[in-house]
Coordinates of C-alpha atoms in Angstrom, one line a residue:
M228 CA 30.2 -5.5 23.3
K229 CA 28.7 -3.8 26.3
K230 CA 27.3 -1.1 24.0
R231 CA 25.5 -4.1 22.3
F232 CA 24.2 -5.7 25.5
C233 CA 22.6 -2.4 26.7
L234 CA 20.8 -2.1 23.6
F235 CA 19.7 -5.6 23.8
L236 CA 18.3 -4.8 27.5
V237 CA 16.6 -1.7 26.2
A238 CA 14.9 -3.3 23.3
A239 CA 13.7 -6.3 25.6
A240 CA 12.3 -3.8 28.0
L241 CA 10.4 -1.9 25.1
L242 CA 8.9 -5.2 24.2
P243 CA 6.0 -5.2 26.6
L244 CA 5.2 -1.4 25.8
C245 CA 5.1 -2.2 22.0
A246 CA 2.8 -4.9 22.2
A247 CA 0.5 -2.9 24.5
C248 CA 0.6 -0.3 21.7
A249 CA -0.3 -2.7 18.9
P250 CA -3.8 -2.5 17.3
Y251 CA -6.2 -5.0 18.5
R252 CA -6.6 -7.9 15.9
Y253 CA -10.3 -7.8 15.3
N254 CA -10.1 -10.5 12.8
D255 CA -9.3 -13.0 15.6
C256 CA -13.1 -12.2 16.8
L257 CA -14.5 -13.3 13.6
S258 CA -17.1 -16.2 13.7
E259 CA -18.7 -15.7 10.3
V260 CA -17.6 -14.3 7.2
R261 CA -19.8 -14.2 3.9
S262 CA -17.2 -13.0 1.4
D263 CA -19.0 -13.5 -1.9
L264 CA -22.3 -14.2 -3.8
F265 CA -23.0 -15.9 -7.2
L266 CA -26.4 -15.1 -8.8
A267 CA -28.4 -17.0 -11.9
E268 CA -32.0 -16.9 -12.7
T269 CA -34.3 -18.9 -15.2
E270 CA -38.1 -18.5 -15.7
D271 CA -38.6 -21.0 -13.0
F272 CA -36.3 -19.7 -10.2
T273 CA -33.7 -17.6 -8.9
L274 CA -30.5 -19.0 -7.4
T275 CA -28.0 -17.6 -4.9
L276 CA -24.6 -19.2 -3.9
A277 CA -23.0 -17.9 -1.0
C278 CA -19.2 -18.3 0.1
V279 CA -19.3 -18.5 3.9
E280 CA -16.7 -19.4 6.4
R281 CA -18.4 -19.8 9.8
E282 CA -17.8 -21.3 13.0
Y283 CA -19.4 -24.5 14.1
P284 CA -21.4 -24.7 16.2
Y285 CA -22.6 -21.3 15.5
A286 CA -23.8 -19.3 18.5
D287 CA -24.2 -15.7 19.5
D288 CA -22.4 -16.2 22.8
G289 CA -19.6 -13.7 22.2
I290 CA -17.0 -16.6 22.1
P291 CA -15.6 -17.0 18.5
C292 CA -14.5 -20.5 17.4
P293 CA -12.6 -22.1 14.4
M294 CA -14.2 -21.5 11.3
S295 CA -14.6 -23.7 8.2
K296 CA -15.6 -23.0 4.6
T297 CA -19.0 -23.6 3.2
V298 CA -20.9 -23.2 -0.1
Q299 CA -24.6 -22.4 0.8
V300 CA -27.1 -22.5 -2.3
T301 CA -30.6 -21.2 -2.1
L302 CA -33.0 -21.7 -5.0
S303 CA -36.2 -19.7 -4.6
P304 CA -39.1 -20.8 -7.0
L305 CA -41.0 -18.5 -9.4
T306 CA -43.1 -21.5 -10.4
P307 CA -43.6 -24.8 -8.4
P308 CA -41.5 -27.7 -9.4
A309 CA -43.0 -31.0 -10.5
G310 CA -41.0 -33.0 -8.1
D311 CA -37.7 -32.7 -6.1
V312 CA -35.0 -30.4 -6.6
S313 CA -31.4 -31.3 -6.7
I314 CA -28.3 -28.7 -7.0
F315 CA -24.9 -29.5 -8.3
V316 CA -22.1 -27.2 -8.2
G317 CA -18.8 -27.1 -10.6
E318 CA -17.8 -29.7 -13.1
G319 CA -15.9 -32.7 -13.5
E320 CA -14.1 -34.2 -10.3
A321 CA -14.5 -31.1 -8.2
R322 CA -18.5 -31.2 -8.6
L323 CA -20.4 -31.2 -5.5
G324 CA -24.1 -31.5 -4.8
G325 CA -27.0 -33.5 -4.0
E326 CA -30.9 -33.1 -3.2
A327 CA -32.0 -29.8 -1.6
S328 CA -34.0 -29.3 1.5
Y329 CA -37.2 -27.5 1.2
R330 CA -38.0 -24.9 4.0
T331 CA -41.6 -24.4 4.6
T332 CA -40.9 -21.0 6.5
R333 CA -39.5 -19.5 3.5
G334 CA -40.8 -21.7 0.8
D335 CA -37.3 -22.0 -1.0
Y336 CA -34.8 -24.8 -1.3
T337 CA -31.4 -25.0 0.2
Y338 CA -28.2 -27.0 -0.2
S339 CA -24.7 -26.6 1.6
E340 CA -21.5 -28.4 1.7
G341 CA -18.0 -27.9 3.1
V342 CA -15.2 -27.1 0.6
D343 CA -11.6 -26.3 0.6
A344 CA -11.7 -23.5 -1.7
F345 CA -14.4 -20.9 -3.0
P346 CA -15.0 -20.3 -6.7
E347 CA -14.1 -17.0 -8.3
D348 CA -16.0 -14.7 -10.9
S349 CA -18.3 -17.5 -12.0
V350 CA -19.3 -21.0 -11.6
T351 CA -21.4 -23.7 -13.2
V352 CA -24.5 -25.0 -11.3
T353 CA -26.9 -27.6 -12.6
V354 CA -30.2 -27.7 -11.2
L355 CA -32.5 -30.7 -11.6
Y356 CA -36.0 -29.0 -11.2
G357 CA -38.5 -31.6 -11.0
E358 CA -38.5 -33.1 -14.5
Q359 CA -36.2 -30.3 -15.9
E360 CA -32.6 -29.9 -16.0
H361 CA -31.0 -26.4 -16.1
T362 CA -27.4 -25.8 -16.7
L363 CA -26.3 -22.1 -15.5
A364 CA -23.5 -19.9 -14.9
A365 CA -23.9 -18.3 -11.6
T366 CA -21.7 -15.1 -11.6
S367 CA -20.3 -12.9 -8.7
V368 CA -22.0 -9.9 -7.6
R369 CA -18.4 -8.5 -6.8
T370 CA -16.9 -5.7 -8.8
E371 CA -13.4 -3.9 -8.7
S372 CA -15.2 -1.2 -6.4
T373 CA -16.6 -3.9 -3.9
L374 CA -15.0 -3.8 -0.6
S375 CA -13.2 -6.9 0.7
P376 CA -14.5 -8.4 3.9
E377 CA -11.2 -7.4 5.7
E378 CA -11.9 -4.0 4.7
A379 CA -15.5 -3.8 5.5
L380 CA -14.4 -5.3 8.9
A381 CA -12.1 -2.2 9.3
R382 CA -14.8 0.1 8.6
G383 CA -17.2 -1.6 11.1
T384 CA -14.8 -1.6 13.8
E385 CA -13.8 1.9 13.3
A386 CA -17.2 3.2 13.5
E387 CA -17.9 1.2 16.8
R388 CA -14.5 1.6 18.1
E389 CA -15.5 3.0 21.6
T390 CA -18.5 0.4 22.0
L391 CA -15.9 -2.6 21.0
E392 CA -13.5 -1.4 23.6
R393 CA -15.9 -1.5 26.1
M394 CA -17.1 -4.9 25.1
R395 CA -13.4 -6.2 25.2
E396 CA -12.8 -4.8 28.7
A397 CA -15.7 -6.7 30.1
G398 CA -14.9 -10.0 28.2
S399 CA -14.6 -11.7 25.0
L400 CA -16.7 -10.6 21.4
E401 CA -17.4 -12.3 18.1
I402 CA -18.0 -10.5 14.8
A403 CA -20.0 -11.2 11.8
V404 CA -19.3 -9.8 8.4
R405 CA -21.6 -10.7 5.4
L406 CA -21.9 -9.4 1.8
L407 CA -25.4 -8.6 1.0
R408 CA -26.9 -8.0 -2.7
R409 CA -29.9 -6.0 -2.8
D410 CA -29.9 -2.9 -5.6
K411 CA -26.2 -2.8 -5.1
N412 CA -23.8 -4.5 -2.9
Y413 CA -23.8 -3.8 0.9
Y414 CA -22.0 -5.2 3.9
Y415 CA -23.6 -6.4 7.1
F416 CA -21.4 -5.9 10.2
A417 CA -22.4 -7.2 13.6
V418 CA -20.6 -7.6 17.0
T419 CA -21.9 -9.5 20.2
D420 CA -20.6 -10.2 23.4
G421 CA -23.2 -12.6 24.2
K422 CA -25.5 -10.0 25.7
T423 CA -25.9 -7.4 23.1
R424 CA -25.5 -7.4 19.5
I425 CA -25.0 -4.2 17.5
A426 CA -25.5 -4.4 13.7
L427 CA -24.5 -2.0 10.8
L428 CA -25.4 -1.6 7.4
L429 CA -22.5 -0.4 5.3
D430 CA -22.0 0.6 1.7
G431 CA -20.4 -2.0 -0.2
E432 CA -18.1 0.3 -2.1
T433 CA -17.4 3.3 0.3
G434 CA -18.0 1.6 3.8
E435 CA -20.2 4.5 4.7
Q436 CA -22.6 3.6 7.7
L437 CA -26.0 3.6 6.5
A438 CA -28.0 2.0 9.4
R439 CA -27.2 0.9 12.9
R440 CA -29.3 -1.3 15.2
E441 CA -28.8 -2.4 18.9
D442 CA -30.6 -5.2 20.3
G443 CA -30.4 -7.3 23.7
L444 CA -29.9 -11.0 23.5
R445 CA -32.1 -13.6 25.4
S446 CA -29.9 -15.4 28.1

């Protein structure tokens, strides 16, 4: 009995040391994660649906807040629509959507809405494009070789380990991880403490760092 009690005391004494040695949970610093992109195209427009978890309100202040799931649809016209544009995602009772907003600065249309779960593999999208209606199957850009957001986070934090440790010592920090699609899949990894932002472009399959940029943020 006495031996068990002594072992208990030793284990209790080691707990703070084990906690100090435990790896830092950088996923607790996430303020934005874009985990998937779905693409579709017609002769009139290209459409991108992004699956995003993001803090609200969003701010590069170095302080992560609770995140919520949102689908964000962007429609880029190849020919001008003869009227308004409305976008609907899914089918049946799970269908969501409405009239899209036009962005004069980019010349595209956007629609976003909160969801409980993201689509997988493909999703039906209906677009009312002026006087025309298009029903499309938007497909995910992810493949079996694409890194998960968690893996991209691990690659980014390892590449900037010393910088992140200095930021943590000075205060809090927040991290954004976004899946990108150009000629192939990439990840954008960015970390900020509210004063400085460090951004990396990572290969979407290997996690190799392809570019790095550091900027000061306006106060």
